[in-house]
Coordinates of C-alpha atoms and ligand atoms in Angstrom, one line a residue:
M361 CA 110.7 56.0 49.4
N362 CA 114.4 55.2 49.1
N363 CA 113.4 51.5 49.3
R364 CA 111.0 51.9 46.5
R365 CA 113.6 53.5 44.3
E366 CA 116.0 50.8 45.2
F367 CA 113.5 48.1 44.4
L368 CA 112.6 49.6 41.1
R369 CA 116.3 49.7 40.3
N370 CA 116.6 46.0 41.1
V371 CA 113.4 45.1 39.3
S372 CA 114.9 46.7 36.1
L373 CA 117.4 43.9 36.2
F374 CA 114.8 41.3 35.7
T375 CA 112.9 43.5 33.3
A376 CA 115.9 43.9 31.0
A377 CA 114.5 41.2 28.7
G378 CA 111.1 42.9 28.8
L379 CA 112.6 46.2 27.9
L380 CA 114.4 44.6 24.9
A381 CA 111.2 42.8 23.9
G382 CA 109.4 46.1 24.1
K383 CA 111.8 47.7 21.7
V384 CA 111.6 44.9 19.3
G385 CA 107.9 45.0 19.7
S386 CA 107.7 48.7 18.7
V387 CA 109.8 48.1 15.6
Q388 CA 107.5 45.3 14.6
A389 CA 104.5 47.6 15.4
A390 CA 105.7 50.0 12.7
T391 CA 106.2 47.3 10.1
S392 CA 103.6 44.7 10.7
A393 CA 100.5 46.6 11.9
T394 CA 98.4 44.6 9.5
T395 CA 99.5 41.3 10.9
A396 CA 98.5 42.1 14.5
T397 CA 96.1 39.4 15.5
T398 CA 93.7 38.5 18.3
A399 CA 93.7 34.8 17.2
G400 CA 93.6 32.7 20.4
K401 CA 93.7 35.8 22.6
V402 CA 90.8 36.9 24.8
I403 CA 91.8 40.5 25.8
G404 CA 89.7 42.0 28.5
L405 CA 89.3 45.6 29.6
Q406 CA 88.5 47.1 33.1
T407 CA 86.1 49.8 32.0
Y408 CA 87.3 52.3 34.7
S409 CA 90.2 52.8 32.2
L410 CA 88.0 54.9 30.0
F411 CA 87.0 57.3 32.8
G412 CA 84.0 59.5 31.8
E413 CA 84.7 59.0 28.1
L414 CA 82.7 55.8 28.1
Y415 CA 79.5 57.5 29.3
K416 CA 79.5 60.1 26.6
D417 CA 78.5 57.4 24.1
V418 CA 78.4 53.9 25.6
P419 CA 77.3 51.9 22.5
G420 CA 79.8 53.8 20.3
V421 CA 82.7 53.4 22.6
L422 CA 81.9 49.7 23.2
K423 CA 81.9 49.1 19.4
K424 CA 85.3 50.8 19.2
L425 CA 86.7 48.5 21.9
K426 CA 85.5 45.4 20.0
Q427 CA 86.9 46.7 16.7
G428 CA 90.2 47.4 18.5
G429 CA 90.5 43.8 19.7
Y430 CA 88.9 43.6 23.1
S431 CA 86.5 40.7 23.8
T432 CA 85.6 40.9 27.5
L433 CA 84.8 43.6 30.0
E434 CA 85.3 44.0 33.7
L435 CA 82.8 46.6 34.9
A436 CA 83.4 49.4 37.4
G437 CA 80.8 51.8 38.8
Y438 CA 78.3 49.4 40.3
G439 CA 75.6 50.9 42.5
N440 CA 72.2 49.6 43.4
G441 CA 71.5 47.5 40.3
K442 CA 73.1 50.1 38.0
I443 CA 76.5 50.8 36.4
N444 CA 77.2 54.5 36.6
G445 CA 73.4 55.1 36.6
I446 CA 72.7 52.7 33.7
D447 CA 70.5 49.7 34.3
M448 CA 72.7 46.6 34.3
Q449 CA 70.5 44.7 31.8
E450 CA 70.7 47.7 29.5
F451 CA 74.4 47.8 29.9
K452 CA 74.6 44.1 29.1
K453 CA 72.5 44.5 26.0
M454 CA 74.8 47.3 24.7
A455 CA 77.9 45.1 25.4
E456 CA 76.3 42.2 23.6
D457 CA 75.3 44.4 20.6
A458 CA 78.9 45.4 20.4
G459 CA 80.1 41.8 20.5
L460 CA 81.6 42.1 24.0
K461 CA 81.0 39.8 27.0
I462 CA 80.9 41.1 30.6
T463 CA 82.8 38.6 32.6
S464 CA 83.7 40.5 35.8
S465 CA 82.8 43.6 37.9
H466 CA 84.6 45.6 40.5
V467 CA 82.5 46.4 43.6
N468 CA 83.4 47.7 47.0
P469 CA 81.2 47.6 50.1
P470 CA 80.2 51.1 51.3
V471 CA 82.3 50.8 54.6
W472 CA 86.1 50.6 55.1
E473 CA 86.2 49.4 58.7
Y474 CA 84.9 45.8 59.1
T475 CA 83.6 45.1 62.6
T476 CA 81.3 42.5 64.2
S477 CA 78.6 45.2 64.4
N478 CA 78.6 46.1 60.6
V479 CA 79.4 42.6 59.2
G480 CA 75.6 42.0 58.8
S481 CA 75.1 45.0 56.7
I482 CA 78.2 44.1 54.6
K483 CA 76.7 40.7 54.0
D484 CA 73.4 42.2 53.0
F485 CA 75.3 44.5 50.5
W486 CA 77.0 41.4 49.0
K487 CA 73.6 39.6 48.7
K488 CA 72.1 42.4 46.7
T489 CA 75.3 42.7 44.6
A490 CA 75.3 38.9 43.9
D491 CA 71.6 39.0 42.8
D492 CA 72.2 41.9 40.5
H493 CA 75.3 40.3 38.9
A494 CA 73.8 36.8 38.6
R495 CA 71.1 38.5 36.5
I496 CA 73.7 39.7 34.0
G497 CA 75.7 36.5 34.3
T498 CA 79.2 37.7 35.3
K499 CA 81.7 35.0 36.2
Y500 CA 83.5 37.2 38.8
V501 CA 82.7 39.9 41.3
V502 CA 86.0 41.5 42.6
Q503 CA 86.6 43.8 45.5
P504 CA 89.3 46.3 44.4
G505 CA 89.7 48.3 47.6
L506 CA 91.5 47.5 50.9
P507 CA 89.5 47.8 54.1
Q508 CA 91.2 49.0 57.3
T509 CA 94.0 46.5 58.2
R510 CA 96.2 47.9 61.0
S511 CA 97.1 44.7 62.7
V512 CA 97.2 40.9 62.1
E513 CA 93.9 40.6 63.8
E514 CA 92.1 43.2 61.7
T515 CA 93.6 41.7 58.5
Q516 CA 92.4 38.2 59.5
Y517 CA 88.9 39.6 60.3
V518 CA 88.8 41.3 56.8
A519 CA 89.8 37.9 55.3
E520 CA 86.9 36.3 57.2
V521 CA 84.5 38.8 55.7
F522 CA 86.0 38.0 52.3
N523 CA 85.1 34.3 53.0
E524 CA 81.5 35.4 53.8
A525 CA 81.4 37.4 50.5
G526 CA 82.8 34.3 48.7
K527 CA 80.0 32.1 50.2
I528 CA 77.3 34.6 49.1
M529 CA 78.7 34.9 45.6
K530 CA 79.2 31.1 45.3
A531 CA 75.5 30.5 46.1
A532 CA 74.7 32.9 43.2
G533 CA 77.1 31.0 40.9
I534 CA 79.7 33.8 41.0
Q535 CA 83.4 33.6 42.0
F536 CA 84.4 36.3 44.5
G537 CA 87.9 37.8 44.1
Y538 CA 90.1 40.5 45.7
H539 CA 92.2 43.0 43.7
N540 CA 95.3 44.6 45.2
H541 CA 97.1 48.0 45.0
D542 CA 100.5 48.6 46.6
R543 CA 99.4 48.9 50.3
E544 CA 98.6 45.2 50.5
F545 CA 102.4 44.7 50.5
S546 CA 102.7 46.5 53.9
H547 CA 103.5 44.6 57.0
V548 CA 101.3 44.2 60.1
V549 CA 102.0 42.8 63.5
P550 CA 99.7 41.3 66.2
G551 CA 98.0 44.1 68.1
G552 CA 99.5 46.7 65.7
K553 CA 98.2 50.2 65.3
G554 CA 99.1 50.6 61.6
S555 CA 100.7 48.8 58.7
V556 CA 104.3 49.5 57.7
F557 CA 105.2 49.9 54.0
D558 CA 108.8 48.8 54.0
R559 CA 110.2 45.5 52.7
G560 CA 112.4 45.1 55.7
A561 CA 109.6 45.6 58.3
K562 CA 108.8 42.8 60.7
G563 CA 105.4 41.1 60.8
D564 CA 103.2 39.6 58.0
V565 CA 102.6 41.0 54.6
I566 CA 98.8 41.8 54.3
Y567 CA 98.5 40.2 50.9
D568 CA 100.0 36.9 52.1
L569 CA 97.8 37.0 55.2
F570 CA 94.8 37.5 53.0
I571 CA 95.8 34.5 50.8
K572 CA 96.5 32.3 53.9
S573 CA 93.4 33.3 55.8
T574 CA 90.8 32.9 53.0
D575 CA 89.2 29.7 51.8
P576 CA 90.6 28.7 48.4
S577 CA 87.1 27.4 47.4
L578 CA 85.6 30.9 48.1
V579 CA 88.1 33.6 47.3
V580 CA 90.5 34.0 44.3
F581 CA 93.0 36.9 43.8
E582 CA 93.2 39.2 40.9
M583 CA 96.8 40.4 40.9
D584 CA 97.4 43.9 39.6
V585 CA 100.9 43.4 38.3
Y586 CA 101.7 47.1 38.2
W587 CA 100.6 47.8 41.7
T588 CA 102.5 44.7 42.9
V589 CA 105.7 46.2 41.4
M590 CA 104.9 49.5 43.0
G591 CA 104.5 47.6 46.3
Q592 CA 108.1 46.5 45.8
N593 CA 107.3 42.9 44.9
D594 CA 107.7 40.7 41.8
P595 CA 104.3 39.6 40.4
V596 CA 105.9 36.5 38.8
S597 CA 107.3 35.3 42.2
Y598 CA 103.8 35.7 43.6
M599 CA 102.2 33.8 40.8
Q600 CA 104.8 31.0 41.3
K601 CA 104.1 30.9 45.0
Y602 CA 100.3 30.9 44.8
P603 CA 99.4 29.4 41.4
D604 CA 96.0 28.1 42.7
R605 CA 95.0 31.4 44.3
I606 CA 96.0 34.1 41.8
R607 CA 93.6 33.3 39.0
L608 CA 93.0 36.7 37.4
L609 CA 95.3 39.5 36.4
H610 CA 95.2 43.3 35.9
I611 CA 97.6 44.0 33.1
K612 CA 98.7 47.5 33.8
D613 CA 101.8 49.7 33.3
R614 CA 102.5 53.3 34.3
H615 CA 100.6 54.6 31.2
V616 CA 100.2 52.6 27.9
L617 CA 101.4 49.0 28.2
G618 CA 105.1 48.3 27.4
Q619 CA 106.1 52.0 27.3
S620 CA 107.6 52.6 30.8
G621 CA 110.1 49.6 30.6
M622 CA 109.4 48.9 34.2
M623 CA 107.0 45.9 33.6
N624 CA 108.2 42.6 32.2
F625 CA 105.0 41.5 30.6
E626 CA 106.8 38.6 28.8
T627 CA 107.7 36.8 32.0
I628 CA 104.2 37.7 33.5
F629 CA 102.4 36.1 30.5
N630 CA 104.7 33.1 30.4
Q631 CA 103.9 32.4 34.1
A632 CA 100.2 33.1 33.6
I633 CA 100.1 30.5 30.8
K634 CA 101.9 28.1 32.9
N635 CA 99.4 28.6 35.8
G636 CA 96.5 28.2 33.4
I637 CA 95.2 31.7 33.9
K638 CA 92.4 32.5 31.4
D639 CA 91.1 35.9 32.5
Y640 CA 92.9 39.2 32.5
Y641 CA 91.9 42.8 32.1
V642 CA 93.9 45.8 30.8
E643 CA 93.8 48.7 33.1
L644 CA 95.0 52.2 32.2
E645 CA 95.0 55.2 34.6
G646 CA 96.3 58.6 33.6
M647 CA 97.3 59.3 30.0
P648 CA 99.9 62.0 29.1
S649 CA 98.0 65.2 28.3
G650 CA 96.6 65.6 24.8
K651 CA 95.6 61.9 24.5
T652 CA 92.2 60.4 25.3
Q653 CA 91.8 57.4 27.5
L654 CA 90.2 55.6 24.6
E655 CA 93.3 56.2 22.5
G656 CA 95.4 54.8 25.3
V657 CA 93.1 51.8 25.9
L658 CA 93.3 50.9 22.1
A659 CA 97.1 51.3 22.1
C660 CA 97.3 48.9 25.1
C661 CA 95.2 46.4 23.1
D662 CA 97.6 46.8 20.1
Y663 CA 100.5 46.1 22.3
L664 CA 99.0 42.8 23.4
K665 CA 97.8 41.8 19.9
K666 CA 101.4 42.3 18.6
A667 CA 103.2 40.6 21.5
R668 CA 104.1 37.1 20.5
F669 CA 104.3 36.0 24.1
V670 CA 100.6 36.8 24.6
K671 CA 98.9 33.5 23.8
I672 CA 95.8 33.8 26.1
Ligands
MG954 MG1 94.0 47.4 38.9

């Protein structure tokens, strides 16, 4: 944990400009709320951010998202042709009625250990997932969870299964992607019995192994910028290192965007624009008590609308 604390202290050096921009931004927020604009911006939301609030009134909440400035959605909660129990076609219709486009969906296979004996059932799962998502026309299907990767060999096997998922999605006209948390920045060694979460550890970083062991024509990476920082790494360096592989972003902070001061969204967006990234999704986890997730999600959108460095 000391290492994480140390990293966060160092990261604050390169987020100094971000912090300053954040302060300037909040002053502007108070004076120019009416000039906030979504012109030229396509702001997406990962619907998980709303927790159960979404399902109390799906059409009503979707309309509020559109009014608040969101244009696209990345779904969560897929299972057997449904999104949290709602038929996907019906969900799509509600999104369209609200003026929102579903462009992505987070899906995890039902198993966490990938082996030669269950790879067939994982592929069957992805085929059904691909069919269901092709019917609603999503551009991406993204796996957000890390399977078991205790060694270099297990990590490379998981990457092979990602390639298989990528082939299945591609055949359905969908791009397969992988989304990280912090554990992907752990190290693994050949024949290892567990990953080590320490920047100084020997071996390969799981995230880098995934990138190097997957086929660029089959697998893209959706970098969660907050979890990358929590994994003691700089998302901008990663975007510079792998411009052709990191094609999607999760724009996330500790709570509402821009409030913690630990994320330098200006450098992240500048690099995203340079790399030609078009699709990103806001993600929000816990809100301080007394606030709803919807309030937080709309505050995140306001932050992006007001930020001059957000041009996508
Ligand atoms: Mg995320």
